[in-house]
Amino acid sequence: MSVKRGDIIEVRIHDLASSGNGVARLDDGMAVFVTGAIPGSRVKASVQKVKKRFAEAILAEVVEYSPDAAKPKCPHFPECGGCLLQHMDPAAQLACKQDWVSAALERIGGLSGFEVRDPIASPSPWQYRNKMEFVFGTEDGRTNLGLRSRVDGSVMDVPDCMICSEKTGEIYRAACDAVPRLGRMAYNPKTGKGYLRRLVIRHHQSGVMVHLITATAKDHGPAEKLGKLLTEGFPEITSFVHSTRKNRRDLAFGERIVQVIGDDSVVETLPLTGVDVRYRISPNAFFQPNTATAAKMYDAVRDAAGLTGSETVMDLYCGTGGLALALADKADRVLGFELAPESVKDAMDNAALNGLKNCEFHAGSLDQGLGNMGDLPAPDVVVTDPPRSGMHETIVRAILDLSPRTVVAVSCDPATLARDLGRLSSGYVLESVRTVDQFPHTAHVEAVAVLRRK
C-alpha cells in the first residue's frame, strides 16, 4: 500500500513511540506515526509527510476506541503542548514507558539479561507538578501568559491546567489579570525586542516562589508592580524574584537577579524511608518537579546503593545535592561534583540545613573527566543523574578507572541511558532497571539502572 501526502488512511495502532505518537504498520511494512493516536485503537489518519521508510500523520477520526482510552480531564487538551497522553489510562502510559526503557537498553546499549523491576507510578496523575514555567506571548495584539500550543507554537491561555497545584493555578490566573496593567510587551527571541519573558511558579512545602524573568531594562517598575500585586494577594508567596536574561535562547533561567521580595529561596522536604531530607531551592536551581514521585525514586536509589554506613559515595552531576544528601545518612563519606558553582553552593547550604557533616561538593566541568578534581578516594558506589544529553564519554572512562562496586544511574532519556550503560558494559553488568513515572500524561520518563562490577 503506497501512500502520499494528503491521503486519509485507516490503520490499527499497535504501539506507542517514545515521541508519544501512535505507531501503525502498512501492508508493505512501512511505519506510520500518528499524532494523537494510542495503541489498541483503529483510526483514520491524514498523512502529512512521507519518507523512504516511514510516514507521519495526524489523527482525523477514531473508528474504534482502545480499551486503554481515557477521557481527558483538562479542557486545554489536546491543543496545549504540556500533555500528550491525557486520553490514555495512566497505567497504560506507564507500561509503554517501561517498554521504551527496556527496548532502548537492548537495541541501543546491546544489553540483555537484566531484571525489569516493577515501575514506580506517580501517586497522583493530576496536580503533581511543583514547578510550572509559563511563557509570555502575543495573541490578537495583546500580551498574554500561558503555555505553547502544540498546533502552531503560539502562547495559549491555560486557566484550568490540571497538572499544576491548585494554588499555582490561582496565582497564574491572577498574573494573567495583571499583565495588561504592566504596560509591557512580550519578548520576541527572534527580534530581541520586548520585555516580559517567563513566569516560573514553584509551590513547595515552605511556600510559593514566583520568578519573573524579563529582558534587560533600566526601568524595573513593571516587575515591582507585579511583585506587589501578587504578594499582597497571596500570603502563600514567600518569595518573589525578578531576574533578567540577555541571551535570546528561550529558557526559564535568569542571568542576573535584580529584585527579591521576601525570601530568596523556598524549602522542600522529601520524606524518604527512615529520614526526611530538606532542600533549599533557589530561583534557578533544579529540583525534581514531582515531589511525591521523587521521594519514591530516591528511595529506589538508596535501596540500589546497598549502603551499610562504611562506604564512600561519589555523586556525579550532583546539582544542588539531590542524590548525595539522600544517601548521606547511610554512607561514611559523600562527594558531589557539579559544573555550576551556584549549584555547589546550594548543595553545601543544603548539607548544613540537614546537619550533614560527611558531605563535600566540588565545582568544575565533568566533560574533561575527574582528573582536574585533585586526589580522589576510591568510591564504593557512584551515582549519576546527568542532563538529558547523558554522560560525557570522559566520565564513563573515569567510572571504569575508579571501578566502584556499584553504579546507580538515573536518567530522564532512555536513549542516552542505553548508550552510557553500553559504554560501561566492559566493566559492569546491568543488574536491573526500574521505570519511574515522574511526568504522567507526557512522553517523558525517568529510569533507575543498577550496575555491579564484573
Short mmCIF file of C-alpha atoms in Angstrom, two decimals:
data_model
loop_
_atom_site.label_atom_id
_atom_site.label_comp_id
_atom_site.label_asym_id
_atom_site.label_seq_id
_atom_site.Cartn_x
_atom_site.Cartn_y
_atom_site.Cartn_z
CA MET A 1 0.00 0.00 0.00
CA SER A 2 1.63 3.22 -1.16
CA VAL A 3 0.62 6.50 0.45
CA LYS A 4 1.18 10.14 -0.37
CA ARG A 5 0.73 13.42 1.43
CA GLY A 6 -2.94 14.29 1.90
CA ASP A 7 -4.21 10.69 1.86
CA ILE A 8 -6.70 9.59 4.51
CA ILE A 9 -5.79 6.08 5.66
CA GLU A 10 -7.45 3.71 8.10
CA VAL A 11 -4.97 1.86 10.33
CA ARG A 12 -4.72 -0.12 13.55
CA ILE A 13 -2.41 1.42 16.18
CA HIS A 14 -0.26 -1.30 17.73
CA ASP A 15 2.41 0.63 19.65
CA LEU A 16 3.35 3.98 21.15
CA ALA A 17 6.60 5.64 20.07
CA SER A 18 8.78 7.41 22.62
CA SER A 19 7.66 10.66 20.97
CA GLY A 20 4.14 9.95 22.26
CA ASN A 21 2.76 9.21 18.78
CA GLY A 22 0.86 6.06 17.90
CA VAL A 23 2.55 3.56 15.58
CA ALA A 24 0.81 1.67 12.78
CA ARG A 25 2.14 -0.60 10.02
CA LEU A 26 1.01 -0.58 6.40
CA ASP A 27 0.75 -3.80 4.38
CA ASP A 28 4.23 -3.24 2.95
CA GLY A 29 5.69 -2.86 6.45
CA MET A 30 6.09 0.92 6.36
CA ALA A 31 5.66 2.51 9.79
CA VAL A 32 3.16 5.34 10.18
CA PHE A 33 3.46 7.63 13.20
CA VAL A 34 0.06 9.06 14.05
CA THR A 35 -0.11 12.10 16.33
CA GLY A 36 -2.95 11.78 18.83
CA ALA A 37 -3.49 8.03 18.46
CA ILE A 38 -2.90 5.38 21.15
CA PRO A 39 -2.33 1.61 21.00
CA GLY A 40 -5.37 -0.62 20.62
CA SER A 41 -7.37 1.90 18.58
CA ARG A 42 -8.35 1.86 14.93
CA VAL A 43 -8.22 5.29 13.37
CA LYS A 44 -8.46 7.31 10.22
CA ALA A 45 -5.36 9.47 9.82
CA SER A 46 -4.37 12.28 7.48
CA VAL A 47 -0.90 11.74 6.02
CA GLN A 48 1.33 14.82 6.41
CA LYS A 49 4.77 13.56 5.36
CA VAL A 50 6.07 10.51 3.51
CA LYS A 51 9.69 9.43 3.88
CA LYS A 52 11.51 6.40 2.47
CA ARG A 53 10.85 4.15 5.48
CA PHE A 54 8.05 5.86 7.39
CA ALA A 55 5.20 8.31 7.16
CA GLU A 56 3.81 10.91 9.55
CA ALA A 57 0.10 11.52 10.01
CA ILE A 58 -2.35 13.21 12.34
CA LEU A 59 -5.49 11.71 13.84
CA ALA A 60 -8.61 12.51 11.81
CA GLU A 61 -11.18 10.15 13.36
CA VAL A 62 -11.30 7.32 15.88
CA VAL A 63 -13.04 4.35 14.26
CA GLU A 64 -12.61 2.01 17.23
CA TYR A 65 -11.51 3.16 20.66
CA SER A 66 -8.67 1.50 22.53
CA PRO A 67 -9.50 -0.36 25.77
CA ASP A 68 -6.88 1.96 27.34
CA ALA A 69 -8.66 5.12 26.21
CA ALA A 70 -9.46 7.66 28.91
CA LYS A 71 -11.45 10.88 29.00
CA PRO A 72 -9.08 13.87 29.16
CA LYS A 73 -9.56 15.84 32.34
CA CYS A 74 -8.03 19.08 31.11
CA PRO A 75 -10.14 21.38 28.89
CA HIS A 76 -6.97 22.55 27.12
CA PHE A 77 -6.13 19.07 25.80
CA PRO A 78 -5.09 18.29 23.09
CA GLU A 79 -4.12 21.77 21.87
CA CYS A 80 -1.86 22.59 24.82
CA GLY A 81 1.66 21.26 24.37
CA GLY A 82 2.09 20.46 28.06
CA CYS A 83 0.48 16.99 27.88
CA LEU A 84 0.36 14.44 25.07
CA LEU A 85 -1.33 11.42 26.63
CA GLN A 86 -4.29 12.55 28.74
CA HIS A 87 -6.54 10.44 26.53
CA MET A 88 -4.73 7.27 27.69
CA ASP A 89 -5.09 5.44 31.01
CA PRO A 90 -2.12 6.34 33.30
CA ALA A 91 -1.31 2.67 33.98
CA ALA A 92 -1.16 2.02 30.23
CA GLN A 93 1.06 5.09 29.79
CA LEU A 94 3.49 3.71 32.36
CA ALA A 95 3.53 0.28 30.72
CA CYS A 96 4.51 1.88 27.41
CA LYS A 97 7.23 3.93 29.09
CA GLN A 98 8.64 0.78 30.66
CA ASP A 99 8.75 -0.80 27.21
CA TRP A 100 10.62 2.25 25.86
CA VAL A 101 13.31 1.91 28.53
CA SER A 102 13.78 -1.84 28.08
CA ALA A 103 13.81 -1.61 24.29
CA ALA A 104 16.41 1.18 24.32
CA LEU A 105 18.71 -0.78 26.63
CA GLU A 106 18.52 -3.82 24.37
CA ARG A 107 18.62 -2.07 20.99
CA ILE A 108 20.98 0.85 21.64
CA GLY A 109 23.03 -0.45 24.56
CA GLY A 110 23.22 -4.06 23.37
CA LEU A 111 22.32 -5.18 26.90
CA SER A 112 20.41 -8.28 27.96
CA GLY A 113 19.70 -10.49 30.94
CA PHE A 114 18.79 -7.63 33.27
CA GLU A 115 15.82 -7.64 35.64
CA VAL A 116 12.98 -5.26 34.81
CA ARG A 117 11.65 -4.28 38.21
CA ASP A 118 8.12 -3.08 38.90
CA PRO A 119 7.75 0.53 37.74
CA ILE A 120 7.17 3.41 40.13
CA ALA A 121 3.92 5.22 39.35
CA SER A 122 3.19 8.79 40.35
CA PRO A 123 1.00 8.76 43.49
CA SER A 124 -1.33 11.11 41.61
CA PRO A 125 -1.51 11.72 37.86
CA TRP A 126 -3.09 15.14 38.49
CA GLN A 127 -1.83 18.38 40.09
CA TYR A 128 1.55 16.78 40.66
CA ARG A 129 3.90 19.49 39.38
CA ASN A 130 5.62 21.69 41.96
CA LYS A 131 7.06 23.93 39.23
CA MET A 132 5.40 25.50 36.19
CA GLU A 133 7.25 27.52 33.56
CA PHE A 134 4.82 29.88 31.85
CA VAL A 135 5.82 31.98 28.85
CA PHE A 136 4.67 35.43 27.71
CA GLY A 137 3.41 35.83 24.16
CA THR A 138 1.27 37.97 21.91
CA GLU A 139 -2.26 36.89 20.99
CA ASP A 140 -4.55 39.10 18.88
CA GLY A 141 -2.36 42.11 19.59
CA ARG A 142 -2.39 41.66 23.36
CA THR A 143 0.30 40.35 25.68
CA ASN A 144 -0.73 37.08 27.29
CA LEU A 145 0.76 34.43 29.54
CA GLY A 146 0.43 30.66 29.24
CA LEU A 147 1.88 27.57 27.59
CA ARG A 148 2.77 26.96 23.98
CA SER A 149 0.23 25.41 21.65
CA ARG A 150 1.09 22.05 20.14
CA VAL A 151 -0.64 23.17 16.93
CA ASP A 152 1.22 26.34 15.99
CA GLY A 153 3.59 27.19 18.84
CA SER A 154 1.63 30.27 19.89
CA VAL A 155 1.14 31.08 23.58
CA MET A 156 -2.30 29.97 24.73
CA ASP A 157 -4.09 30.78 27.98
CA VAL A 158 -4.41 27.75 30.28
CA PRO A 159 -6.58 28.86 33.23
CA ASP A 160 -7.62 25.30 34.07
CA CYS A 161 -4.32 23.40 33.83
CA MET A 162 -4.73 20.04 35.60
CA ILE A 163 -1.10 19.10 36.27
CA CYS A 164 -0.13 22.09 38.43
CA SER A 165 -1.25 22.61 42.01
CA GLU A 166 -4.47 24.49 42.71
CA LYS A 167 -2.54 27.34 44.32
CA THR A 168 -0.23 27.61 41.31
CA GLY A 169 -3.32 27.86 39.11
CA GLU A 170 -4.77 30.65 41.25
CA ILE A 171 -1.54 32.66 41.16
CA TYR A 172 -1.20 32.11 37.42
CA ARG A 173 -4.72 33.43 36.79
CA ALA A 174 -4.02 36.48 38.95
CA ALA A 175 -0.82 37.11 36.99
CA CYS A 176 -2.78 36.89 33.72
CA ASP A 177 -5.23 39.52 35.01
CA ALA A 178 -2.29 41.77 35.95
CA VAL A 179 -0.44 41.54 32.62
CA PRO A 180 -2.39 44.34 30.86
CA ARG A 181 -1.61 46.65 33.80
CA LEU A 182 2.14 46.18 33.34
CA GLY A 183 2.14 48.05 30.03
CA ARG A 184 4.92 45.97 28.52
CA MET A 185 5.12 43.68 25.50
CA ALA A 186 6.19 40.05 25.43
CA TYR A 187 9.79 39.38 24.45
CA ASN A 188 10.37 38.07 20.94
CA PRO A 189 13.52 35.87 20.86
CA LYS A 190 13.76 36.24 17.07
CA THR A 191 13.96 40.04 17.13
CA GLY A 192 15.32 40.54 20.64
CA LYS A 193 12.59 43.11 21.29
CA GLY A 194 10.07 43.17 24.14
CA TYR A 195 10.35 42.86 27.91
CA LEU A 196 8.32 40.04 29.50
CA ARG A 197 9.88 36.60 29.01
CA ARG A 198 8.89 33.93 31.56
CA LEU A 199 6.97 33.49 34.81
CA VAL A 200 8.02 30.49 36.90
CA ILE A 201 5.88 29.43 39.85
CA ARG A 202 7.29 26.96 42.39
CA HIS A 203 4.93 25.56 45.03
CA HIS A 204 6.83 23.86 47.84
CA GLN A 205 6.39 22.93 51.48
CA SER A 206 7.64 26.25 52.87
CA GLY A 207 5.65 28.42 50.47
CA VAL A 208 5.45 29.65 46.90
CA MET A 209 8.20 31.30 44.87
CA VAL A 210 7.26 33.40 41.85
CA HIS A 211 10.16 34.11 39.49
CA LEU A 212 9.65 36.75 36.79
CA ILE A 213 12.24 36.67 34.01
CA THR A 214 12.46 39.70 31.72
CA ALA A 215 14.79 41.21 29.18
CA THR A 216 17.35 43.68 30.49
CA ALA A 217 15.98 47.18 31.10
CA LYS A 218 16.74 50.27 33.18
CA ASP A 219 13.16 50.52 34.43
CA HIS A 220 12.10 47.69 36.72
CA GLY A 221 8.77 49.31 37.59
CA PRO A 222 6.57 46.69 35.85
CA ALA A 223 8.32 43.86 37.72
CA GLU A 224 7.90 45.69 41.02
CA LYS A 225 4.22 46.26 40.27
CA LEU A 226 3.60 42.58 39.52
CA GLY A 227 5.53 41.51 42.63
CA LYS A 228 3.49 43.83 44.83
CA LEU A 229 0.17 42.75 43.31
CA LEU A 230 0.87 39.05 43.71
CA THR A 231 2.46 39.11 47.17
CA GLU A 232 -0.35 41.28 48.54
CA GLY A 233 -2.98 38.99 47.07
CA PHE A 234 -1.39 35.70 48.08
CA PRO A 235 0.22 35.39 51.53
CA GLU A 236 1.43 31.93 50.44
CA ILE A 237 4.00 33.67 48.22
CA THR A 238 7.06 33.82 50.44
CA SER A 239 9.43 34.80 47.63
CA PHE A 240 9.07 36.97 44.54
CA VAL A 241 12.17 37.11 42.37
CA HIS A 242 12.81 39.30 39.35
CA SER A 243 15.76 38.41 37.14
CA THR A 244 16.89 39.50 33.70
CA ARG A 245 18.09 37.44 30.76
CA LYS A 246 20.05 38.82 27.81
CA ASN A 247 20.59 35.57 25.89
CA ARG A 248 17.90 35.11 23.24
CA ARG A 249 17.59 31.38 23.86
CA ASP A 250 14.12 30.76 25.29
CA LEU A 251 14.93 29.22 28.66
CA ALA A 252 13.35 29.76 32.08
CA PHE A 253 16.70 30.76 33.53
CA GLY A 254 17.57 34.22 34.83
CA GLU A 255 21.09 35.50 34.31
CA ARG A 256 21.02 38.33 36.86
CA ILE A 257 18.74 38.72 39.87
CA VAL A 258 17.74 42.35 40.31
CA GLN A 259 14.90 42.24 42.85
CA VAL A 260 13.66 39.93 45.59
CA ILE A 261 10.58 40.33 47.76
CA GLY A 262 10.62 38.07 50.81
CA ASP A 263 12.97 35.09 50.96
CA ASP A 264 15.49 34.27 48.25
CA SER A 265 14.57 30.57 48.28
CA VAL A 266 11.92 28.02 49.21
CA VAL A 267 12.34 24.74 51.06
CA GLU A 268 11.02 21.29 50.15
CA THR A 269 11.20 18.09 52.22
CA LEU A 270 11.47 14.63 50.71
CA PRO A 271 10.08 12.01 53.12
CA LEU A 272 12.42 9.09 52.48
CA THR A 273 12.32 5.76 54.30
CA GLY A 274 13.86 6.38 57.71
CA VAL A 275 14.84 10.01 57.12
CA ASP A 276 13.43 13.32 55.90
CA VAL A 277 15.77 15.36 53.71
CA ARG A 278 15.26 19.09 53.26
CA TYR A 279 16.32 21.07 50.20
CA ARG A 280 16.60 24.83 49.91
CA ILE A 281 15.71 25.76 46.33
CA SER A 282 16.98 28.98 44.76
CA PRO A 283 15.35 30.59 41.67
CA ASN A 284 17.48 28.84 39.01
CA ALA A 285 18.05 25.59 40.91
CA PHE A 286 16.94 22.24 39.56
CA PHE A 287 14.61 20.18 41.71
CA GLN A 288 12.52 17.19 40.67
CA PRO A 289 9.13 18.64 39.58
CA ASN A 290 7.07 15.80 41.07
CA THR A 291 7.85 15.79 44.80
CA ALA A 292 5.90 12.65 45.73
CA THR A 293 7.42 10.57 42.93
CA ALA A 294 10.89 12.00 43.56
CA ALA A 295 10.75 10.61 47.11
CA LYS A 296 9.95 7.15 45.75
CA MET A 297 12.73 7.39 43.16
CA TYR A 298 15.30 8.50 45.73
CA ASP A 299 14.25 5.60 47.96
CA ALA A 300 14.84 3.28 44.98
CA VAL A 301 18.38 4.71 44.62
CA ARG A 302 19.02 4.26 48.36
CA ASP A 303 17.92 0.65 48.11
CA ALA A 304 20.02 0.00 44.99
CA ALA A 305 23.17 1.52 46.52
CA GLY A 306 23.17 -1.12 49.28
CA LEU A 307 24.97 1.10 51.78
CA THR A 308 25.95 -0.11 55.26
CA GLY A 309 27.46 3.08 56.67
CA SER A 310 31.12 2.47 55.85
CA GLU A 311 31.15 3.38 52.17
CA THR A 312 32.42 6.33 50.17
CA VAL A 313 29.82 7.54 47.67
CA MET A 314 30.51 9.73 44.65
CA ASP A 315 27.61 11.69 43.15
CA LEU A 316 28.39 12.92 39.64
CA TYR A 317 26.19 15.73 38.27
CA CYS A 318 25.06 16.35 41.84
CA GLY A 319 23.23 19.62 41.17
CA THR A 320 22.10 21.15 44.46
CA GLY A 321 22.83 17.91 46.30
CA GLY A 322 19.76 15.85 45.43
CA LEU A 323 21.00 12.26 45.50
CA ALA A 324 24.10 12.98 47.58
CA LEU A 325 22.06 14.25 50.52
CA ALA A 326 19.57 11.40 50.17
CA LEU A 327 22.41 8.88 50.60
CA ALA A 328 24.46 10.68 53.25
CA ASP A 329 22.83 9.14 56.33
CA LYS A 330 23.78 5.66 55.08
CA ALA A 331 27.36 6.44 53.97
CA ASP A 332 30.65 7.28 55.64
CA ARG A 333 31.57 9.97 53.11
CA VAL A 334 29.80 11.57 50.15
CA LEU A 335 31.49 13.59 47.40
CA GLY A 336 29.45 15.56 44.89
CA PHE A 337 30.61 17.06 41.59
CA GLU A 338 28.77 19.67 39.56
CA LEU A 339 29.61 22.23 36.85
CA ALA A 340 27.72 25.26 38.20
CA PRO A 341 29.35 26.98 41.21
CA GLU A 342 25.97 28.34 42.36
CA SER A 343 24.59 24.79 42.47
CA VAL A 344 27.58 23.66 44.52
CA LYS A 345 26.93 26.50 46.98
CA ASP A 346 23.29 25.40 47.23
CA ALA A 347 24.44 21.82 47.83
CA MET A 348 26.71 22.89 50.67
CA ASP A 349 23.93 25.01 52.17
CA ASN A 350 21.58 22.03 51.93
CA ALA A 351 24.07 19.78 53.69
CA ALA A 352 24.22 22.32 56.53
CA LEU A 353 20.41 22.59 56.54
CA ASN A 354 20.24 18.84 57.23
CA GLY A 355 23.11 18.83 59.72
CA LEU A 356 25.22 16.60 57.48
CA LYS A 357 28.98 16.81 58.05
CA ASN A 358 30.09 13.92 55.84
CA CYS A 359 29.36 15.66 52.52
CA GLU A 360 31.68 17.71 50.34
CA PHE A 361 30.95 19.26 46.97
CA HIS A 362 33.25 20.33 44.13
CA ALA A 363 32.62 22.68 41.21
CA GLY A 364 34.11 22.07 37.79
CA SER A 365 33.43 20.73 34.32
CA LEU A 366 32.99 16.98 34.21
CA ASP A 367 33.48 16.89 30.43
CA GLN A 368 37.23 16.62 30.97
CA GLY A 369 36.86 13.73 33.37
CA LEU A 370 37.70 13.79 37.06
CA GLY A 371 41.44 14.34 36.69
CA ASN A 372 41.15 18.06 37.49
CA MET A 373 39.42 17.37 40.79
CA GLY A 374 42.59 16.54 42.73
CA ASP A 375 43.28 13.34 44.64
CA LEU A 376 40.11 11.32 44.87
CA PRO A 377 39.31 8.45 47.20
CA ALA A 378 38.28 5.18 45.64
CA PRO A 379 34.46 5.20 45.78
CA ASP A 380 32.46 2.13 46.71
CA VAL A 381 29.37 3.48 44.96
CA VAL A 382 28.95 6.01 42.15
CA VAL A 383 25.57 7.57 41.39
CA THR A 384 24.91 9.68 38.32
CA ASP A 385 21.97 11.81 37.24
CA PRO A 386 23.20 13.69 34.15
CA PRO A 387 21.21 16.06 31.91
CA ARG A 388 19.19 14.67 29.01
CA SER A 389 22.31 14.51 26.84
CA GLY A 390 23.74 11.86 29.17
CA MET A 391 27.24 11.34 30.50
CA HIS A 392 30.25 12.66 28.65
CA GLU A 393 32.46 9.84 27.40
CA THR A 394 35.30 11.01 29.65
CA ILE A 395 33.07 10.46 32.69
CA VAL A 396 32.29 6.94 31.55
CA ARG A 397 36.03 6.25 31.30
CA ALA A 398 36.59 7.81 34.73
CA ILE A 399 33.98 5.49 36.27
CA LEU A 400 35.67 2.50 34.68
CA ASP A 401 39.01 3.68 36.07
CA LEU A 402 37.61 4.31 39.57
CA SER A 403 35.97 0.85 39.47
CA PRO A 404 33.33 1.21 42.21
CA ARG A 405 31.50 -1.98 43.14
CA THR A 406 28.13 -0.42 42.27
CA VAL A 407 26.95 2.22 39.83
CA VAL A 408 23.41 3.59 40.12
CA ALA A 409 22.46 5.54 37.00
CA VAL A 410 19.41 7.80 36.98
CA SER A 411 18.32 9.16 33.61
CA CYS A 412 15.49 11.12 32.00
CA ASP A 413 16.30 9.84 28.50
CA PRO A 414 16.20 6.11 27.67
CA ALA A 415 18.39 6.51 24.56
CA THR A 416 21.31 8.27 26.24
CA LEU A 417 20.99 5.97 29.27
CA ALA A 418 21.31 2.95 26.98
CA ARG A 419 24.32 4.47 25.21
CA ASP A 420 26.09 5.20 28.52
CA LEU A 421 25.38 1.78 30.04
CA GLY A 422 26.60 0.13 26.86
CA ARG A 423 29.90 2.01 27.27
CA LEU A 424 30.14 0.78 30.87
CA SER A 425 29.46 -2.84 29.92
CA SER A 426 33.17 -3.64 29.57
CA GLY A 427 33.49 -3.45 33.33
CA TYR A 428 29.93 -3.77 34.60
CA VAL A 429 26.87 -5.96 34.35
CA LEU A 430 23.46 -4.31 34.23
CA GLU A 431 21.62 -5.97 37.10
CA SER A 432 18.24 -4.23 36.99
CA VAL A 433 16.31 -1.25 35.69
CA ARG A 434 13.23 0.45 37.07
CA THR A 435 10.99 2.92 35.26
CA VAL A 436 9.75 5.97 37.17
CA ASP A 437 6.75 8.00 36.00
CA GLN A 438 7.76 11.49 37.10
CA PHE A 439 5.64 13.08 34.38
CA PRO A 440 2.20 11.49 33.85
CA HIS A 441 0.44 12.38 30.57
CA THR A 442 3.72 13.31 28.87
CA ALA A 443 6.21 11.33 26.80
CA HIS A 444 8.93 11.91 29.41
CA VAL A 445 10.17 9.12 31.66
CA GLU A 446 12.85 8.55 34.31
CA ALA A 447 14.72 5.32 34.94
CA VAL A 448 16.96 3.93 37.68
CA ALA A 449 19.54 1.40 36.50
CA VAL A 450 21.78 -0.66 38.81
CA LEU A 451 25.16 -1.98 37.64
CA ARG A 452 27.54 -4.30 39.50
CA ARG A 453 31.24 -4.55 38.81
CA LYS A 454 32.28 -7.67 36.92
#
